[in-house]
Amino acid sequence: MIPFLDIKSINGQYRDALVEAATRVIDSGWYIQGAEVHAFENEFSAYCGTKHCIGVANGLDALTLTLRAWKEMGKINEGDEVIVPSNTYIASILAITENGLTPVLVEPDESTFNLSADSIQEAITPNTKAIVIVHLYGQLAPMAEIMPLAERRGLLVLEDAAQAHGATLNGRKAGSWGHAAGFSFYPGKNLGALGDAGAVTTNDPELASCIRALGNYGSHKKYENVYQGVNSRLDELQAALLRVKLQNLDAEILRRRIIALNYVEHIVSSKIEHPISSNCSLAGLGYHAFHLYVLRTDNREELQAHLSEAGIQTLIHYPVPPHKQKAFKSWSQRSHPVSERIHRNVLSLPMSPVMTESQVFAVIDAINAFLK
């Protein structure tokens, strides 16, 4: 069996260093908001190219607390509209509704899966106050076009970079483009913890301070609570483990890009649509982190069944669009045809930095056999 993602083997590469890091935390006697969290925050903010990083409990909290902080700072208010892609994972939308804000679902560019500046422009109303930009599957949205638009219209931009660790555009990494960015370190991410973890990056010191307090019961100083906060702090142990894996992130992303290049060069058929950014040389793949390699085909079910019979695991990201989820049943009559088409025909191929050449070409050969 070729697994979709072999997390055990990914972490196994660094077992000795991970054990050493865990031992360091155990022996320190300090398990909450200690030296490892502070070190990781500094290292990750430097990696992303931002002034501040605030560790939180998970990726959803990273988005939710950022929007909450903007409310506390008076920059957005209850009921304000927030633009968000119609084809995103539900967490991007839950962060908006949890804050009493109004999500405005906007169709993505069908070739990139991401929002465009034009689609955002068409959706802006007098009630729009923010945009949640999702860098889906590891490819940055066109931030060089989106940010000037947002600045002209006075809109806050929150990057949902949960799948985009290490992705770059014009030499700038995900997490450094918007007014803030939320990251998830869920174990399956390009930079994955060994449990739940998340972070916010920003260049705004006031926002950073507010988020840090909100995630610590609303407190900057023990027993003095400025806000009605929550408990959402990056775990000391997870921070230590993430520090080990951060050192190897770029090397793992390079391996993902090489696998992607093999897929696009050797799977050739009019029945398959590859990620648009991979239609180029390896040098041109620099901005895509390939958290997922998502192709499109009208024969998805048949292809997935064929690959399963060949011992190749694939997944669908995502089978049901947000407006068709029971959680948002009041939206069930809405029509988002682009999103609906995407959700009907996407298929994610195995993508892992520990895939061997033989595994990669086994996937390629199995798909080509099906297409013939």
C-alpha positions as semicolon CSV with decimal commas, in nm:
position;residue;x (nm);y (nm);z (nm)
1;M;0,000;0,000;0,000
2;I;0,123;0,349;-0,089
3;P;-0,021;0,570;0,186
4;F;-0,159;0,913;0,114
5;L;0,065;1,057;0,385
6;D;0,307;0,853;0,599
7;I;0,323;1,071;0,910
8;K;0,499;0,803;1,113
9;S;0,788;0,788;0,866
10;I;0,804;1,167;0,835
11;N;0,850;1,201;1,210
12;G;1,069;0,893;1,220
13;Q;1,338;1,081;1,028
14;Y;1,382;1,307;1,330
15;R;1,310;1,060;1,607
16;D;1,632;1,112;1,802
17;A;1,602;1,492;1,785
18;L;1,234;1,479;1,880
19;V;1,307;1,256;2,178
20;E;1,586;1,489;2,284
21;A;1,350;1,789;2,258
22;A;1,076;1,613;2,456
23;T;1,328;1,512;2,721
24;R;1,447;1,870;2,747
25;V;1,091;1,984;2,822
26;I;1,027;1,704;3,071
27;D;1,348;1,777;3,256
28;S;1,288;2,152;3,260
29;G;0,993;2,129;3,496
30;W;0,822;2,416;3,306
31;Y;0,536;2,301;3,086
32;I;0,324;2,608;2,999
33;Q;0,446;2,922;2,819
34;G;0,812;2,843;2,876
35;A;1,140;2,881;2,691
36;E;1,045;2,642;2,410
37;V;0,730;2,836;2,319
38;H;0,916;3,166;2,321
39;A;1,199;3,022;2,111
40;F;0,962;2,872;1,855
41;E;0,766;3,196;1,828
42;N;1,086;3,384;1,754
43;E;1,209;3,124;1,506
44;F;0,879;3,095;1,320
45;S;0,826;3,471;1,295
46;A;1,180;3,500;1,153
47;Y;1,107;3,218;0,908
48;C;0,787;3,386;0,787
49;G;0,940;3,733;0,784
50;T;0,716;3,895;1,046
51;K;0,781;4,080;1,369
52;H;0,547;3,878;1,589
53;C;0,430;3,519;1,630
54;I;0,178;3,414;1,895
55;G;0,143;3,044;1,966
56;V;-0,214;2,918;2,016
57;A;-0,379;2,581;2,066
58;N;-0,477;2,509;1,703
59;G;-0,535;2,659;1,362
60;L;-0,903;2,739;1,415
61;D;-0,817;2,937;1,727
62;A;-0,553;3,127;1,530
63;L;-0,822;3,258;1,295
64;T;-1,092;3,302;1,559
65;L;-0,873;3,491;1,804
66;T;-0,743;3,726;1,534
67;L;-1,095;3,827;1,433
68;R;-1,190;3,853;1,801
69;A;-0,891;4,078;1,867
70;W;-0,992;4,310;1,584
71;K;-1,336;4,334;1,747
72;E;-1,180;4,417;2,083
73;M;-0,967;4,682;1,913
74;G;-1,276;4,837;1,752
75;K;-1,167;4,761;1,396
76;I;-1,465;4,538;1,317
77;N;-1,805;4,505;1,478
78;E;-2,080;4,248;1,525
79;G;-2,255;4,171;1,197
80;D;-1,983;4,313;0,970
81;E;-1,921;4,124;0,648
82;V;-1,610;3,914;0,595
83;I;-1,528;3,782;0,248
84;V;-1,416;3,417;0,239
85;P;-1,377;3,157;-0,039
86;S;-1,680;2,937;-0,108
87;N;-1,461;2,627;-0,153
88;T;-1,260;2,641;0,168
89;Y;-1,253;2,400;0,462
90;I;-1,525;2,486;0,710
91;A;-1,280;2,618;0,974
92;S;-1,224;2,936;0,771
93;I;-1,596;3,011;0,801
94;L;-1,641;2,895;1,161
95;A;-1,388;3,156;1,274
96;I;-1,613;3,422;1,120
97;T;-1,946;3,299;1,256
98;E;-1,798;3,236;1,602
99;N;-1,730;3,609;1,623
100;G;-2,083;3,710;1,523
101;L;-1,960;3,831;1,185
102;T;-2,127;3,767;0,849
103;P;-1,942;3,539;0,604
104;V;-1,974;3,637;0,239
105;L;-1,888;3,333;0,028
106;V;-1,705;3,424;-0,292
107;E;-1,628;3,186;-0,578
108;P;-1,258;3,109;-0,638
109;D;-1,060;3,117;-0,959
110;E;-1,138;2,770;-1,091
111;S;-0,784;2,712;-1,217
112;T;-0,602;2,800;-0,894
113;F;-0,869;2,723;-0,628
114;N;-0,795;3,065;-0,470
115;L;-0,970;3,401;-0,460
116;S;-0,871;3,662;-0,716
117;A;-0,860;4,038;-0,674
118;D;-1,142;4,071;-0,928
119;S;-1,374;3,832;-0,746
120;I;-1,308;4,013;-0,419
121;Q;-1,372;4,352;-0,579
122;E;-1,714;4,238;-0,702
123;A;-1,814;4,116;-0,354
124;I;-1,724;4,429;-0,155
125;T;-2,018;4,621;-0,006
126;P;-2,033;4,911;0,242
127;N;-2,058;4,646;0,517
128;T;-1,739;4,461;0,417
129;K;-1,466;4,504;0,678
130;A;-1,230;4,210;0,629
131;I;-1,117;3,934;0,395
132;V;-1,008;3,584;0,492
133;I;-0,767;3,478;0,218
134;V;-0,719;3,100;0,208
135;H;-0,397;2,977;0,048
136;L;-0,559;2,649;-0,048
137;Y;-0,353;2,331;-0,088
138;G;-0,027;2,525;-0,035
139;Q;-0,044;2,787;-0,310
140;L;-0,057;3,155;-0,223
141;A;-0,346;3,362;-0,352
142;P;-0,238;3,661;-0,569
143;M;-0,150;3,874;-0,267
144;A;0,042;4,134;-0,469
145;E;-0,291;4,224;-0,632
146;I;-0,517;4,167;-0,331
147;M;-0,331;4,377;-0,074
148;P;-0,341;4,706;-0,273
149;L;-0,715;4,651;-0,325
150;A;-0,766;4,590;0,046
151;E;-0,564;4,897;0,140
152;R;-0,763;5,118;-0,100
153;R;-1,090;4,994;0,046
154;G;-0,973;4,999;0,409
155;L;-1,019;4,624;0,456
156;L;-0,836;4,399;0,701
157;V;-0,673;4,091;0,549
158;L;-0,637;3,767;0,743
159;E;-0,438;3,495;0,569
160;D;-0,560;3,143;0,638
161;A;-0,218;2,986;0,590
162;A;-0,306;2,652;0,749
163;Q;-0,186;2,467;0,437
164;A;0,081;2,710;0,319
165;H;0,380;2,687;0,554
166;G;0,684;2,779;0,348
167;A;0,496;2,884;0,035
168;T;0,632;3,202;-0,124
169;L;0,530;3,469;-0,372
170;N;0,765;3,739;-0,501
171;G;1,017;3,631;-0,240
172;R;0,775;3,672;0,053
173;K;0,645;3,381;0,254
174;A;0,289;3,299;0,348
175;G;0,202;3,472;0,672
176;S;0,382;3,795;0,589
177;W;0,141;3,945;0,335
178;G;-0,178;4,023;0,527
179;H;-0,240;4,220;0,842
180;A;-0,226;3,884;1,019
181;A;-0,212;3,515;0,935
182;G;-0,335;3,200;1,105
183;F;-0,136;2,875;1,088
184;S;-0,228;2,522;1,185
185;F;0,035;2,271;1,294
186;Y;-0,202;1,974;1,280
187;P;0,010;1,658;1,240
188;G;-0,064;1,623;0,867
189;K;0,051;1,975;0,774
190;N;0,382;2,050;0,603
191;L;0,501;2,168;0,944
192;G;0,313;1,930;1,169
193;A;0,320;1,891;1,545
194;L;0,260;1,561;1,722
195;G;-0,081;1,686;1,830
196;D;-0,283;2,003;1,787
197;A;-0,105;2,338;1,770
198;G;-0,134;2,672;1,589
199;A;0,003;3,025;1,564
200;V;-0,070;3,377;1,444
201;T;0,188;3,592;1,266
202;T;0,161;3,969;1,231
203;N;0,361;4,291;1,217
204;D;0,107;4,474;1,435
205;P;0,228;4,491;1,799
206;E;-0,112;4,595;1,934
207;L;-0,282;4,303;1,762
208;A;-0,014;4,062;1,884
209;S;-0,058;4,181;2,240
210;C;-0,435;4,151;2,224
211;I;-0,428;3,798;2,078
212;R;-0,175;3,686;2,338
213;A;-0,400;3,810;2,617
214;L;-0,720;3,667;2,466
215;G;-0,561;3,323;2,448
216;N;-0,449;3,349;2,811
217;Y;-0,789;3,399;2,976
218;G;-0,787;3,762;2,867
219;S;-0,484;3,835;3,080
220;H;-0,148;4,002;3,026
221;K;-0,066;3,967;3,393
222;K;-0,171;3,677;3,616
223;Y;-0,502;3,738;3,797
224;E;-0,562;4,061;3,607
225;N;-0,808;4,003;3,322
226;V;-0,853;4,272;3,060
227;Y;-1,080;4,066;2,830
228;Q;-1,323;3,777;2,862
229;G;-1,066;3,549;2,709
230;V;-1,019;3,178;2,653
231;N;-0,749;2,918;2,714
232;S;-0,566;2,876;2,383
233;R;-0,191;2,848;2,427
234;L;0,073;2,662;2,228
235;D;0,185;2,365;2,434
236;E;0,545;2,374;2,553
237;L;0,610;2,019;2,437
238;Q;0,463;2,078;2,091
239;A;0,671;2,395;2,056
240;A;0,989;2,198;2,125
241;L;0,896;1,936;1,865
242;L;0,804;2,201;1,608
243;R;1,145;2,365;1,654
244;V;1,308;2,041;1,539
245;K;1,086;2,007;1,234
246;L;1,107;2,374;1,134
247;Q;1,478;2,327;1,062
248;N;1,390;2,075;0,791
249;L;1,077;2,238;0,646
250;D;1,235;2,387;0,333
251;A;1,406;2,059;0,245
252;E;1,077;1,872;0,278
253;I;0,896;2,128;0,063
254;L;1,162;2,092;-0,206
255;R;1,098;1,717;-0,210
256;R;0,723;1,784;-0,244
257;R;0,791;2,011;-0,541
258;I;1,002;1,745;-0,712
259;I;0,721;1,492;-0,668
260;A;0,475;1,745;-0,811
261;L;0,699;1,804;-1,110
262;N;0,712;1,430;-1,176
263;Y;0,333;1,411;-1,160
264;V;0,282;1,693;-1,408
265;E;0,554;1,577;-1,648
266;H;0,458;1,210;-1,659
267;I;0,079;1,209;-1,618
268;V;-0,030;1,341;-1,955
269;S;-0,394;1,331;-2,059
270;S;-0,675;1,564;-2,155
271;K;-0,884;1,383;-1,894
272;I;-0,667;1,521;-1,613
273;E;-0,627;1,882;-1,503
274;H;-0,314;1,944;-1,298
275;P;-0,269;2,228;-1,047
276;I;-0,209;2,529;-1,268
277;S;0,113;2,638;-1,098
278;S;0,280;2,306;-1,173
279;N;0,268;2,363;-1,549
280;C;0,624;2,491;-1,544
281;S;0,982;2,400;-1,454
282;L;1,101;2,316;-1,104
283;A;1,232;2,672;-1,067
284;G;0,881;2,801;-1,130
285;L;0,736;2,585;-0,855
286;G;0,903;2,796;-0,589
287;Y;0,588;2,954;-0,459
288;H;0,379;2,639;-0,413
289;A;0,439;2,436;-0,097
290;F;0,233;2,140;-0,223
291;H;0,070;2,052;0,104
292;L;-0,164;1,867;-0,129
293;Y;-0,139;1,770;-0,495
294;V;-0,496;1,809;-0,616
295;L;-0,585;1,717;-0,970
296;R;-0,927;1,739;-1,132
297;T;-1,105;1,479;-1,340
298;D;-1,463;1,403;-1,438
299;N;-1,386;1,035;-1,374
300;R;-1,294;1,082;-1,009
301;E;-1,482;0,789;-0,856
302;E;-1,358;0,546;-1,120
303;L;-0,999;0,670;-1,094
304;Q;-1,004;0,659;-0,714
305;A;-1,139;0,302;-0,720
306;H;-0,873;0,200;-0,974
307;L;-0,594;0,346;-0,760
308;S;-0,732;0,180;-0,448
309;E;-0,728;-0,157;-0,623
310;A;-0,364;-0,086;-0,713
311;G;-0,283;-0,025;-0,346
312;I;-0,265;0,354;-0,372
313;Q;-0,448;0,567;-0,116
314;T;-0,606;0,893;-0,231
315;L;-0,830;1,145;-0,056
316;I;-1,085;1,408;-0,155
317;H;-1,030;1,766;-0,034
318;Y;-1,319;1,831;0,007
319;P;-1,627;1,623;-0,087
320;V;-1,893;1,867;0,039
321;P;-1,874;2,248;-0,002
322;P;-1,947;2,460;0,307
323;H;-2,285;2,587;0,186
324;K;-2,407;2,227;0,156
325;Q;-2,303;2,126;0,508
326;K;-2,573;2,058;0,768
327;A;-2,397;2,305;0,997
328;F;-2,508;2,578;0,754
329;K;-2,841;2,432;0,649
330;S;-2,988;2,781;0,605
331;W;-2,750;2,818;0,308
332;S;-2,855;2,495;0,138
333;Q;-3,046;2,669;-0,141
334;R;-2,755;2,891;-0,235
335;S;-2,577;2,833;-0,564
336;H;-2,198;2,843;-0,589
337;P;-2,148;2,652;-0,916
338;V;-1,770;2,691;-0,937
339;S;-1,723;2,559;-0,585
340;E;-1,969;2,278;-0,648
341;R;-1,781;2,169;-0,962
342;I;-1,451;2,174;-0,777
343;H;-1,588;1,963;-0,495
344;R;-1,727;1,713;-0,747
345;N;-1,407;1,643;-0,938
346;V;-1,100;1,701;-0,720
347;L;-0,877;1,413;-0,615
348;S;-0,566;1,439;-0,396
349;L;-0,275;1,214;-0,488
350;P;-0,020;1,081;-0,239
351;M;0,216;1,363;-0,144
352;S;0,481;1,314;0,118
353;P;0,847;1,410;0,156
354;V;0,929;1,048;0,239
355;M;0,778;0,901;-0,079
356;T;1,036;0,700;-0,272
357;E;1,092;0,735;-0,647
358;S;0,942;0,391;-0,698
359;Q;0,628;0,494;-0,509
360;V;0,594;0,816;-0,707
361;F;0,622;0,634;-1,039
362;A;0,390;0,358;-0,921
363;V;0,125;0,627;-0,876
364;I;0,207;0,773;-1,219
365;D;0,198;0,434;-1,393
366;A;-0,132;0,339;-1,230
367;I;-0,297;0,664;-1,339
368;N;-0,161;0,637;-1,693
369;A;-0,286;0,278;-1,716
370;F;-0,633;0,396;-1,614
371;L;-0,631;0,685;-1,862
372;K;-0,534;0,455;-2,150
